[in-house]
PDB file of C-alpha atoms in Angstrom:
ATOM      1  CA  UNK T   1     -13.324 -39.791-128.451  1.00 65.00           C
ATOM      2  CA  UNK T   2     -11.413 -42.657-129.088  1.00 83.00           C
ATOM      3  CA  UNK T   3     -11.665 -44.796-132.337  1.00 95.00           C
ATOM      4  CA  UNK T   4     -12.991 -48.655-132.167  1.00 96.00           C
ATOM      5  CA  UNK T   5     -10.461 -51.217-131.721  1.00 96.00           C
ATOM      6  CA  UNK T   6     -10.574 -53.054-135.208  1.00 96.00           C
ATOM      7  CA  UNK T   7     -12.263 -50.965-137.465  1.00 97.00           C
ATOM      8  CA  UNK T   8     -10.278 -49.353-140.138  1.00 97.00           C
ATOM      9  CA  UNK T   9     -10.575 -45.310-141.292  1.00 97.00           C
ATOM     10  CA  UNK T  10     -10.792 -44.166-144.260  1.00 96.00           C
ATOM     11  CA  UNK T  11     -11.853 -40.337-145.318  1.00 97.00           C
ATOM     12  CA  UNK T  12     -11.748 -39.127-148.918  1.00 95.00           C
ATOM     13  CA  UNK T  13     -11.774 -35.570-150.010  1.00 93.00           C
ATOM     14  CA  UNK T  14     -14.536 -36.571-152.906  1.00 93.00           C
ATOM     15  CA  UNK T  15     -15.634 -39.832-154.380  1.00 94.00           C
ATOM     16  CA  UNK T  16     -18.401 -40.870-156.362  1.00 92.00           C
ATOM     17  CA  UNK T  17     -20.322 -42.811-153.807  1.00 93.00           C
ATOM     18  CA  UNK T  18     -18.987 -44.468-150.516  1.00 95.00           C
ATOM     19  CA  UNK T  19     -21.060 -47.373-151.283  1.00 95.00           C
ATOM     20  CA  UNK T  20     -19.271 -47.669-154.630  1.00 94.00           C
ATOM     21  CA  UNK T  21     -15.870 -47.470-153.457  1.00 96.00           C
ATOM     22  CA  UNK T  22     -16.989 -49.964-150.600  1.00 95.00           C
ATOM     23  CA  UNK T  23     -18.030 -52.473-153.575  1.00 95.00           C
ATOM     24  CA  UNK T  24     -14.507 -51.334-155.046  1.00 95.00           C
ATOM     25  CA  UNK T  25     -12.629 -52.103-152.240  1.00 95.00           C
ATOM     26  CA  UNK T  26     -14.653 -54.852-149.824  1.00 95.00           C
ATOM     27  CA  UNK T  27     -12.200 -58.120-151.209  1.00 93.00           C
ATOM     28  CA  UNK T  28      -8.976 -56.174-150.336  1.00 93.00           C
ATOM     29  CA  UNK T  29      -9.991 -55.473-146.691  1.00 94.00           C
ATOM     30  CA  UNK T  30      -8.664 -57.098-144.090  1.00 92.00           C
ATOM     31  CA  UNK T  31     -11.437 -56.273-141.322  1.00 95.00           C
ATOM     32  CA  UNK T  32     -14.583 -53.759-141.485  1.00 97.00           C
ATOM     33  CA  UNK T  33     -13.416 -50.376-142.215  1.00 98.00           C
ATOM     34  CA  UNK T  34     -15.670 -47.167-142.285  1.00 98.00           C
ATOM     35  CA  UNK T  35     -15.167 -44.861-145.901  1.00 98.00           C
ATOM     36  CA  UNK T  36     -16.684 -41.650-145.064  1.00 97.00           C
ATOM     37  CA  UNK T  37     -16.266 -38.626-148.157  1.00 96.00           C
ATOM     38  CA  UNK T  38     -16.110 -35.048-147.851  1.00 93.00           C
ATOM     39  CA  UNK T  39     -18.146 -34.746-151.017  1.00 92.00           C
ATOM     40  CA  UNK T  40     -19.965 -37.245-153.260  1.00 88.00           C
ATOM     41  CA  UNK T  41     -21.061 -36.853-156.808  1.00 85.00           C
ATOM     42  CA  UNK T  42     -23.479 -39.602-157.406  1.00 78.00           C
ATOM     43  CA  UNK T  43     -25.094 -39.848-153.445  1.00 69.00           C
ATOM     44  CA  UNK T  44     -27.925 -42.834-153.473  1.00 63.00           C
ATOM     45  CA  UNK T  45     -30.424 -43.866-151.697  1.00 56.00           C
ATOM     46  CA  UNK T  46     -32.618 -47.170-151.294  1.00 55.00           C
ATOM     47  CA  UNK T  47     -33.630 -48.645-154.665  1.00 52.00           C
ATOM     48  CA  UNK T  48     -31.658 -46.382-156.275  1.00 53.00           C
ATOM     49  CA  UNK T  49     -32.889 -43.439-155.252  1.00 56.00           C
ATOM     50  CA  UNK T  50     -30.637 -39.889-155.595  1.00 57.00           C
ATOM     51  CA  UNK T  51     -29.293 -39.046-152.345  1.00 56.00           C
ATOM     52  CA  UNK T  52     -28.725 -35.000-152.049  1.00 61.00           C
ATOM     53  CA  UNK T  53     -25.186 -34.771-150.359  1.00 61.00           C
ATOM     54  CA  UNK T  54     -24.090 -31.285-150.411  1.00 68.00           C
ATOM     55  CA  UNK T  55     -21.052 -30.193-148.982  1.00 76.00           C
ATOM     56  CA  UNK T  56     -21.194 -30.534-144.911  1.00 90.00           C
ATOM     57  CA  UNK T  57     -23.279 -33.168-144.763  1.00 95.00           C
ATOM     58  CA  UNK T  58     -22.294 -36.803-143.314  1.00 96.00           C
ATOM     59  CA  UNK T  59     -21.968 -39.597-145.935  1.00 96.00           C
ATOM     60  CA  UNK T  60     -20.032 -43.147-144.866  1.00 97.00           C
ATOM     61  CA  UNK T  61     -20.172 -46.670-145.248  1.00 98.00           C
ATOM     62  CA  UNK T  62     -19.124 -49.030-143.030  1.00 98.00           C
ATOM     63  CA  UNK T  63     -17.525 -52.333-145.193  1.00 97.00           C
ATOM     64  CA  UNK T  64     -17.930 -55.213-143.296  1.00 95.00           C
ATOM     65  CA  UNK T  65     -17.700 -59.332-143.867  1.00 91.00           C
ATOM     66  CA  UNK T  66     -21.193 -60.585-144.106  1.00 79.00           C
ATOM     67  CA  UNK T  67     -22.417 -61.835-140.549  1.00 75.00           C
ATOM     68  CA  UNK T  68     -24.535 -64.883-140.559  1.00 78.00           C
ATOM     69  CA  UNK T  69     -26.200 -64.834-144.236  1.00 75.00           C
ATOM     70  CA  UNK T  70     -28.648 -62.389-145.558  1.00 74.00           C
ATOM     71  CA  UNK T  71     -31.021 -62.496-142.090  1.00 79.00           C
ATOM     72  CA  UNK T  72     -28.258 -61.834-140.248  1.00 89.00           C
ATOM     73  CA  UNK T  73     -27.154 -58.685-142.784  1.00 90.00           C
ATOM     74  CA  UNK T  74     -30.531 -57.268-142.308  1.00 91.00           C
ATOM     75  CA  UNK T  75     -30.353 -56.772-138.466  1.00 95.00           C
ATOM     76  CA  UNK T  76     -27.563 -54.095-138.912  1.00 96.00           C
ATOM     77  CA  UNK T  77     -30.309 -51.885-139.958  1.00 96.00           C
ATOM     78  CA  UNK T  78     -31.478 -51.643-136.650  1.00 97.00           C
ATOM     79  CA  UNK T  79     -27.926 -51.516-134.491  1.00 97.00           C
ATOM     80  CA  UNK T  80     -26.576 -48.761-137.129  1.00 98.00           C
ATOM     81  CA  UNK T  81     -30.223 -46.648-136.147  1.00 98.00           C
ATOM     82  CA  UNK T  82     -29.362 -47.078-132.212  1.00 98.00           C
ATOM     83  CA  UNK T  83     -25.742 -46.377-132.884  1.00 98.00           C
ATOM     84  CA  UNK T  84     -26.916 -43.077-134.644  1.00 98.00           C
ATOM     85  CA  UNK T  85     -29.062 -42.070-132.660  1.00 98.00           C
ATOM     86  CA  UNK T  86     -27.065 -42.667-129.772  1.00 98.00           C
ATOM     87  CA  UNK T  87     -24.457 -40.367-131.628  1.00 97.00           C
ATOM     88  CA  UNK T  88     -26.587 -37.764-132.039  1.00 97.00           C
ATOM     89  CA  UNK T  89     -27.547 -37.836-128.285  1.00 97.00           C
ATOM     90  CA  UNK T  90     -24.011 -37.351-127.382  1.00 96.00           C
ATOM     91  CA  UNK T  91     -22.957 -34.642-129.854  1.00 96.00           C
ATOM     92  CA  UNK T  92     -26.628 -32.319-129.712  1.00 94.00           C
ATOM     93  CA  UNK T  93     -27.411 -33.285-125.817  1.00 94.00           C
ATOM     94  CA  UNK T  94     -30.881 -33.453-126.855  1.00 93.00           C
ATOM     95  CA  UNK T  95     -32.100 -37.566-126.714  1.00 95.00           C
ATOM     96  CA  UNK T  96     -35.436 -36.238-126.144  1.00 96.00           C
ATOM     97  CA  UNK T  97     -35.887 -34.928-129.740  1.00 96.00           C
ATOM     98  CA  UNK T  98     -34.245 -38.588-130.860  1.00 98.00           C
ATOM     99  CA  UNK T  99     -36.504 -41.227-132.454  1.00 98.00           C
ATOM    100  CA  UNK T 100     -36.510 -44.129-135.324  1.00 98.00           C
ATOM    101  CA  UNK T 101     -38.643 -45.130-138.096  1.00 97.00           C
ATOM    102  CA  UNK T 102     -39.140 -48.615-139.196  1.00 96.00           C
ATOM    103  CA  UNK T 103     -36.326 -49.596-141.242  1.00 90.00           C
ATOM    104  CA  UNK T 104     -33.758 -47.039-141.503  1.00 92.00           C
ATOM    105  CA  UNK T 105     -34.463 -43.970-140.566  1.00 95.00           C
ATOM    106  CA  UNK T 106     -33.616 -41.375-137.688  1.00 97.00           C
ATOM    107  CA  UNK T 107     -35.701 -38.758-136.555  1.00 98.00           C
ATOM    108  CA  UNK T 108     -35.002 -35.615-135.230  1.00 97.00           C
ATOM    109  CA  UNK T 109     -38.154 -33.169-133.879  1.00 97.00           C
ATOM    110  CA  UNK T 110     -40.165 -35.201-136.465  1.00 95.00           C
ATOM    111  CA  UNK T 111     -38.447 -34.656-139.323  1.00 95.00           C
ATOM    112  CA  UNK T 112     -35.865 -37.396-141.031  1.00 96.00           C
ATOM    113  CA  UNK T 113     -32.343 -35.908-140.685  1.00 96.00           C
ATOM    114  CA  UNK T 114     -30.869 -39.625-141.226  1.00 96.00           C
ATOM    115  CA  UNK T 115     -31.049 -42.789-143.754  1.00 94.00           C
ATOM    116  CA  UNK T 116     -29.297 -45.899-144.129  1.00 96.00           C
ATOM    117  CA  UNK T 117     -28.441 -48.530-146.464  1.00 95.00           C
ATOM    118  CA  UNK T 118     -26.804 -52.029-146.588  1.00 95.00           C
ATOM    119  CA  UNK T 119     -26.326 -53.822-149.597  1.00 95.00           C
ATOM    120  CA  UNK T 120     -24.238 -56.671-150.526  1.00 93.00           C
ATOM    121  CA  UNK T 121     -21.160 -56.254-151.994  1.00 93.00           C
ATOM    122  CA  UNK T 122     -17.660 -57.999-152.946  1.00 88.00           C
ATOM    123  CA  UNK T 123     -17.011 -61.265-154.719  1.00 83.00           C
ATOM    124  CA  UNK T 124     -20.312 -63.541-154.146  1.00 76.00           C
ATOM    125  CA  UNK T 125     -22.082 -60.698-152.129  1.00 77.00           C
ATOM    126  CA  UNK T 126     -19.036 -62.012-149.351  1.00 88.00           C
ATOM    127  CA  UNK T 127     -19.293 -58.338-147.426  1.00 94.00           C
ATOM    128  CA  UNK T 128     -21.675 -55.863-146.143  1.00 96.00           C
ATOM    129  CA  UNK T 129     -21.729 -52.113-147.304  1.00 97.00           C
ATOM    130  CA  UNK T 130     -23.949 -49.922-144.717  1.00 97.00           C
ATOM    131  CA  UNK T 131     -24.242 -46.459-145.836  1.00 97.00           C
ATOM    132  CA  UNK T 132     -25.278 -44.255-144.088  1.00 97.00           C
ATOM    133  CA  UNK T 133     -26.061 -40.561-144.408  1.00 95.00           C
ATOM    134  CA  UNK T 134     -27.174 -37.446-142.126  1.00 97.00           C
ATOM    135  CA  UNK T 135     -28.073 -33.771-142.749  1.00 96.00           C
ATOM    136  CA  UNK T 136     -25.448 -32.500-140.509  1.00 97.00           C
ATOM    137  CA  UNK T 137     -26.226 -28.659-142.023  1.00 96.00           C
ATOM    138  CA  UNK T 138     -28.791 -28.718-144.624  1.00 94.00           C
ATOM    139  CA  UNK T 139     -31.657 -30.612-146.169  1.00 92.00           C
ATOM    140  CA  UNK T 140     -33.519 -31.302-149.154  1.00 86.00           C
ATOM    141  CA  UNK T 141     -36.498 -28.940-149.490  1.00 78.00           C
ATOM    142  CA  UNK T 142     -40.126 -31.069-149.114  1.00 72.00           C
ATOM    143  CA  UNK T 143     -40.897 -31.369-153.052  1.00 70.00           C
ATOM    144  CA  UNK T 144     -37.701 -33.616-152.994  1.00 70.00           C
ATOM    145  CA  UNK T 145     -39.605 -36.402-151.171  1.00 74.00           C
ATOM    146  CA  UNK T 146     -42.662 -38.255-151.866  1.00 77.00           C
ATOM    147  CA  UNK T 147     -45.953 -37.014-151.011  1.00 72.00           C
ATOM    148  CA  UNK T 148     -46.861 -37.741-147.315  1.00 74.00           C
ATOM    149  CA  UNK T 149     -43.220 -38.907-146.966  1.00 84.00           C
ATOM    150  CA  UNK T 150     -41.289 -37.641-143.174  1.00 90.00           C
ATOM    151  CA  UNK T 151     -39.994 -33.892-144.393  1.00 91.00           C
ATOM    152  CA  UNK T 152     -35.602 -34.009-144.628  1.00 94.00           C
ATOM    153  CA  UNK T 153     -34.158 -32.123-141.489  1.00 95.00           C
ATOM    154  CA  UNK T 154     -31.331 -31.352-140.710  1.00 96.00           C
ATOM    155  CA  UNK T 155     -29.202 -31.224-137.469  1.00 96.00           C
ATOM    156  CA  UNK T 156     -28.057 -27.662-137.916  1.00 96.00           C
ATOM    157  CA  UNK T 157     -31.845 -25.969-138.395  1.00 96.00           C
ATOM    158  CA  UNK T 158     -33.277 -28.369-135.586  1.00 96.00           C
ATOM    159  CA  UNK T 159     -30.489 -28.121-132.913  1.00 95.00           C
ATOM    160  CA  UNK T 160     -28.722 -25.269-133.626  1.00 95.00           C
ATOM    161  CA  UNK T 161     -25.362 -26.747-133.716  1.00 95.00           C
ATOM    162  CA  UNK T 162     -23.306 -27.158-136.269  1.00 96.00           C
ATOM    163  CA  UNK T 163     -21.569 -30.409-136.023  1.00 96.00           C
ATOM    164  CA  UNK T 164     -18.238 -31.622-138.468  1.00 96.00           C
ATOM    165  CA  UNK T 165     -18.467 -34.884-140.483  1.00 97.00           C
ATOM    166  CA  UNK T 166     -15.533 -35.878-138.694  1.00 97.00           C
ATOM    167  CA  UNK T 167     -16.873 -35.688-135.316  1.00 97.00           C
ATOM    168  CA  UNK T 168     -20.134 -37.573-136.428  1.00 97.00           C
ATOM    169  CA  UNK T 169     -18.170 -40.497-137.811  1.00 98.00           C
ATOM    170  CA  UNK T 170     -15.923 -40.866-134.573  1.00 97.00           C
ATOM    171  CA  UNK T 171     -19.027 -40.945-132.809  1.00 98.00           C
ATOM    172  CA  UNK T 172     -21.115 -43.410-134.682  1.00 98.00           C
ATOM    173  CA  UNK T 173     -18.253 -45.687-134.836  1.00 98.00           C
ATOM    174  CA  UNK T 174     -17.472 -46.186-131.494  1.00 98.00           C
ATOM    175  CA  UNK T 175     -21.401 -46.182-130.787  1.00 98.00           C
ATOM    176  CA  UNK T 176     -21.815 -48.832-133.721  1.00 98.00           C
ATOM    177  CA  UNK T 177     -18.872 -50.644-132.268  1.00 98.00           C
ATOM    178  CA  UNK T 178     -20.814 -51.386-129.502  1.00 97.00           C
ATOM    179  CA  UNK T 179     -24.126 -52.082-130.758  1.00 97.00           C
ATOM    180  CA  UNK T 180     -22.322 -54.683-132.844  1.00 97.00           C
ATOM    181  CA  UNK T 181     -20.512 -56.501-129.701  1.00 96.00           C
ATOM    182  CA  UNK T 182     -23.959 -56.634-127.962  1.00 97.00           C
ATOM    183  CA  UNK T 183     -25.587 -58.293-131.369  1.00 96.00           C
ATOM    184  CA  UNK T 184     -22.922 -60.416-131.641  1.00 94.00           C
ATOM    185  CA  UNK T 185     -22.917 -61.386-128.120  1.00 95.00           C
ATOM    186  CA  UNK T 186     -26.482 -61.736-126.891  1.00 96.00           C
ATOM    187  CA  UNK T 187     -28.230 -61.809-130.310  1.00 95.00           C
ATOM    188  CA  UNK T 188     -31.237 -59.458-131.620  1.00 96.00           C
ATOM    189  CA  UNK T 189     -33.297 -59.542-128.855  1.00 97.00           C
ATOM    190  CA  UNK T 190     -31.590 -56.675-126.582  1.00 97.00           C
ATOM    191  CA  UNK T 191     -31.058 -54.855-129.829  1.00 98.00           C
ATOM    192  CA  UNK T 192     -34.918 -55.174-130.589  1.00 98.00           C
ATOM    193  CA  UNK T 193     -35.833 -54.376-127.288  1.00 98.00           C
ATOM    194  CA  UNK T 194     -33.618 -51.372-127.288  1.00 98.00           C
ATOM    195  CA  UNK T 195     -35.046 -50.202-130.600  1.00 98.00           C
ATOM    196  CA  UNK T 196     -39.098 -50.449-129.877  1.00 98.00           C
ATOM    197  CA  UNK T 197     -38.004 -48.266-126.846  1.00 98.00           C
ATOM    198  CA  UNK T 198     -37.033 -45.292-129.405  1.00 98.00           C
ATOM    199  CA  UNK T 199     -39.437 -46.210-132.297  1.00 98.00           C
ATOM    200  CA  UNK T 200     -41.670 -43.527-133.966  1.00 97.00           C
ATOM    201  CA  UNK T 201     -45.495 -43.663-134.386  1.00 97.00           C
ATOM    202  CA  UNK T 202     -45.725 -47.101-132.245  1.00 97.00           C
ATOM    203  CA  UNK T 203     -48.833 -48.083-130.845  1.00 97.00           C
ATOM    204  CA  UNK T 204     -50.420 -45.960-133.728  1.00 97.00           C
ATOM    205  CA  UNK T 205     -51.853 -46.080-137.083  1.00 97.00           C
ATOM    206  CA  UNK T 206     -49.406 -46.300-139.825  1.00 96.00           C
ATOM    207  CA  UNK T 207     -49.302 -47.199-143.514  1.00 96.00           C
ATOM    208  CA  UNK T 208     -47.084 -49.546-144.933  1.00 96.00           C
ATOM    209  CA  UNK T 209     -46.550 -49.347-148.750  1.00 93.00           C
ATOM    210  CA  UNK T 210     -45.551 -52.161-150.683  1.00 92.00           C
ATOM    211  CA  UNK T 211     -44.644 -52.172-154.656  1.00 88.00           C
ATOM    212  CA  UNK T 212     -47.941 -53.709-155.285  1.00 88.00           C
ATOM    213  CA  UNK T 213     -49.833 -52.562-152.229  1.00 90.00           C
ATOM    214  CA  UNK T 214     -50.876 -50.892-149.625  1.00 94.00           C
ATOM    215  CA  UNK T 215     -51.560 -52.174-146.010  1.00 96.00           C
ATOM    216  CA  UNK T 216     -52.846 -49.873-143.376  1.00 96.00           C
ATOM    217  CA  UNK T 217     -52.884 -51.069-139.558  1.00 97.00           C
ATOM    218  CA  UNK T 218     -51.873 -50.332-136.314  1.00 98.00           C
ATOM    219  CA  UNK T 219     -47.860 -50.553-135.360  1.00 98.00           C
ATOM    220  CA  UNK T 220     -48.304 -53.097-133.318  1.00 98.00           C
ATOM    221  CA  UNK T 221     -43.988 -53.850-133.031  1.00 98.00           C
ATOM    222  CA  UNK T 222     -41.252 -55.106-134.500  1.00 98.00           C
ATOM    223  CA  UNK T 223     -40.757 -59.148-134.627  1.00 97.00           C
ATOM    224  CA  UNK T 224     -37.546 -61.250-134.250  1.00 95.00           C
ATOM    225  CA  UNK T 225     -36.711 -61.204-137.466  1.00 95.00           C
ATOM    226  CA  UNK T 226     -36.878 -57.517-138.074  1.00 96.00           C
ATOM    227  CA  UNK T 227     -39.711 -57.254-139.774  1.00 97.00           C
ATOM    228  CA  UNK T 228     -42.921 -54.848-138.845  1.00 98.00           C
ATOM    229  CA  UNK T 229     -45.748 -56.083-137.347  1.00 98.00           C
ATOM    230  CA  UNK T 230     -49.360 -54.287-138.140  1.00 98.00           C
ATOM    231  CA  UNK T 231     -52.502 -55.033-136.552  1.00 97.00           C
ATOM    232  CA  UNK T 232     -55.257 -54.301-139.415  1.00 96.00           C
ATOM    233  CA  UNK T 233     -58.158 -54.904-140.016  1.00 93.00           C
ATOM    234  CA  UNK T 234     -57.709 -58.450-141.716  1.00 92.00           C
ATOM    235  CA  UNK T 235     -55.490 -59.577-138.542  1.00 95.00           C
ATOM    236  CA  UNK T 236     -51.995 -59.231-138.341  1.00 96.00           C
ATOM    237  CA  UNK T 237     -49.283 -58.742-140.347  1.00 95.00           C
ATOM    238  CA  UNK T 238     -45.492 -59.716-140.173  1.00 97.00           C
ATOM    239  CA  UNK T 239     -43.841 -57.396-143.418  1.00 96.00           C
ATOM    240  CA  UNK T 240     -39.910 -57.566-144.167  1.00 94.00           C
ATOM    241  CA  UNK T 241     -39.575 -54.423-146.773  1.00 92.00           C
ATOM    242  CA  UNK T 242     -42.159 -51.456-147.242  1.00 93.00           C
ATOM    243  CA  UNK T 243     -41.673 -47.540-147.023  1.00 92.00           C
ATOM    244  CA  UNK T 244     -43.547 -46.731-143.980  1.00 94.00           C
ATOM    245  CA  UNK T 245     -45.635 -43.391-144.677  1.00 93.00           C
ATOM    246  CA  UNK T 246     -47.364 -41.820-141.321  1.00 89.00           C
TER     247      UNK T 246
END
């Protein structure tokens, strides 16, 4: 598979975090460049959650100039969740087990065997760090999540094959490559359209919780913006951050 015109390569044996070293690095770059580590030893998550990263396991960021101001940022959620799932299609051969939660998750048979991240990094938040991480061979056991959260999967367990980090990072980046040209090109709606066509759980009851609440409603889709859309039972609502529990 060949690598994306324009995108540097980076892979470390070990590092910290590959979000960290993209904050460490993002004003020296000349052009996005993905940092993928063969080991991390302080993994996150969103809000600062710990990330489990054993040995194996996928963990890169891809460093990029900010595109278009924070809105802009926020769609690359959705083109890195195509791109990986679009990866995993072509390395497990099985798109039917494939599907994405609302904001950055991939599912495999159910179960989330992917996350991602962006943040802002660089001087004046002038770049974009998406991190992204997969269970390529193992998982964190059920009591590592919260209570009614998706159980971790991994690729390995679910598929039976055991894929190499560097084989999922020369996938997603020539899958993310393109998922970028088309956002560039034609804007978010293809991208959205592309996404509600994989989405988990839509058309059906889900619960969207909030740091000071909890709204309950029917996944009704996804608007131009990014943000969810719930039908409940006070009428609908448009929401731009929760952790979606099914």
């Amino acid at each position: 598979m060949s690598w994306p015109a324009g995108y540097g390569r980076r892979v470390l044996d070990e590092v910290d975090s590959t979000m960290t070293e993209a904050a460490r690095v993002a004003d020296a770059l000349a052009g996005p460049e993905w940092i993928m580590a063969r080991r991390q030893s302080a993994a996150r998550g969103r809000r600062g959650r710990p990330w489990r990263d054993p040995g194996g396991n996928f963990a890169a960021t891809l460093v990029m100039r900010t595109p278009g101001g924070p809105g802009q940022a926020a769609l690359r959620s959705f083109t890195t969740a195509l791109a990986l799932r679009e990866a995993f299609a072509a390395l497990t051969h099985a798109p039917e087990a494939l599907a994405l939660k609302w904001p950055n998750d991939v599912l495999v048979n159910g179960g989330k065997a992917a996350g991602i991240l962006l943040e802002t990094v660089g001087a004046r938040g002038g770049s974009l760090a998406i991190g992204v991480g997969v269970n390529l061979i193992s998982a964190p056991g059920a009591d590592a999540v919260e209570p009614g959260a998706v159980p971790p999967v991994s690729l390995l367990a679910e598929t039976g094959l055991r894929i190499e980090p560097e084989a999922m990072l020369d996938a997603l980046a020539t899958a993310f490559a393109a998922w970028e040209d088309r956002l560039v090109t034609y804007g978010f709606a293809p991208v959205r359209t592309a996404w509600l066509s994989h989405a988990a759980r839509l058309g059906e009851v889900v619960t969207a919780r909030l740091p000071q609440d909890r709204i309950e409603g029917i996944f009704e889709t996804v608007d131009e913006s990014g943000a969810i859309v719930l039908k409940t039972a006070q009428g609908r609502r448009a929401i731009a951050a929760a952790d979606i529990f099914f």
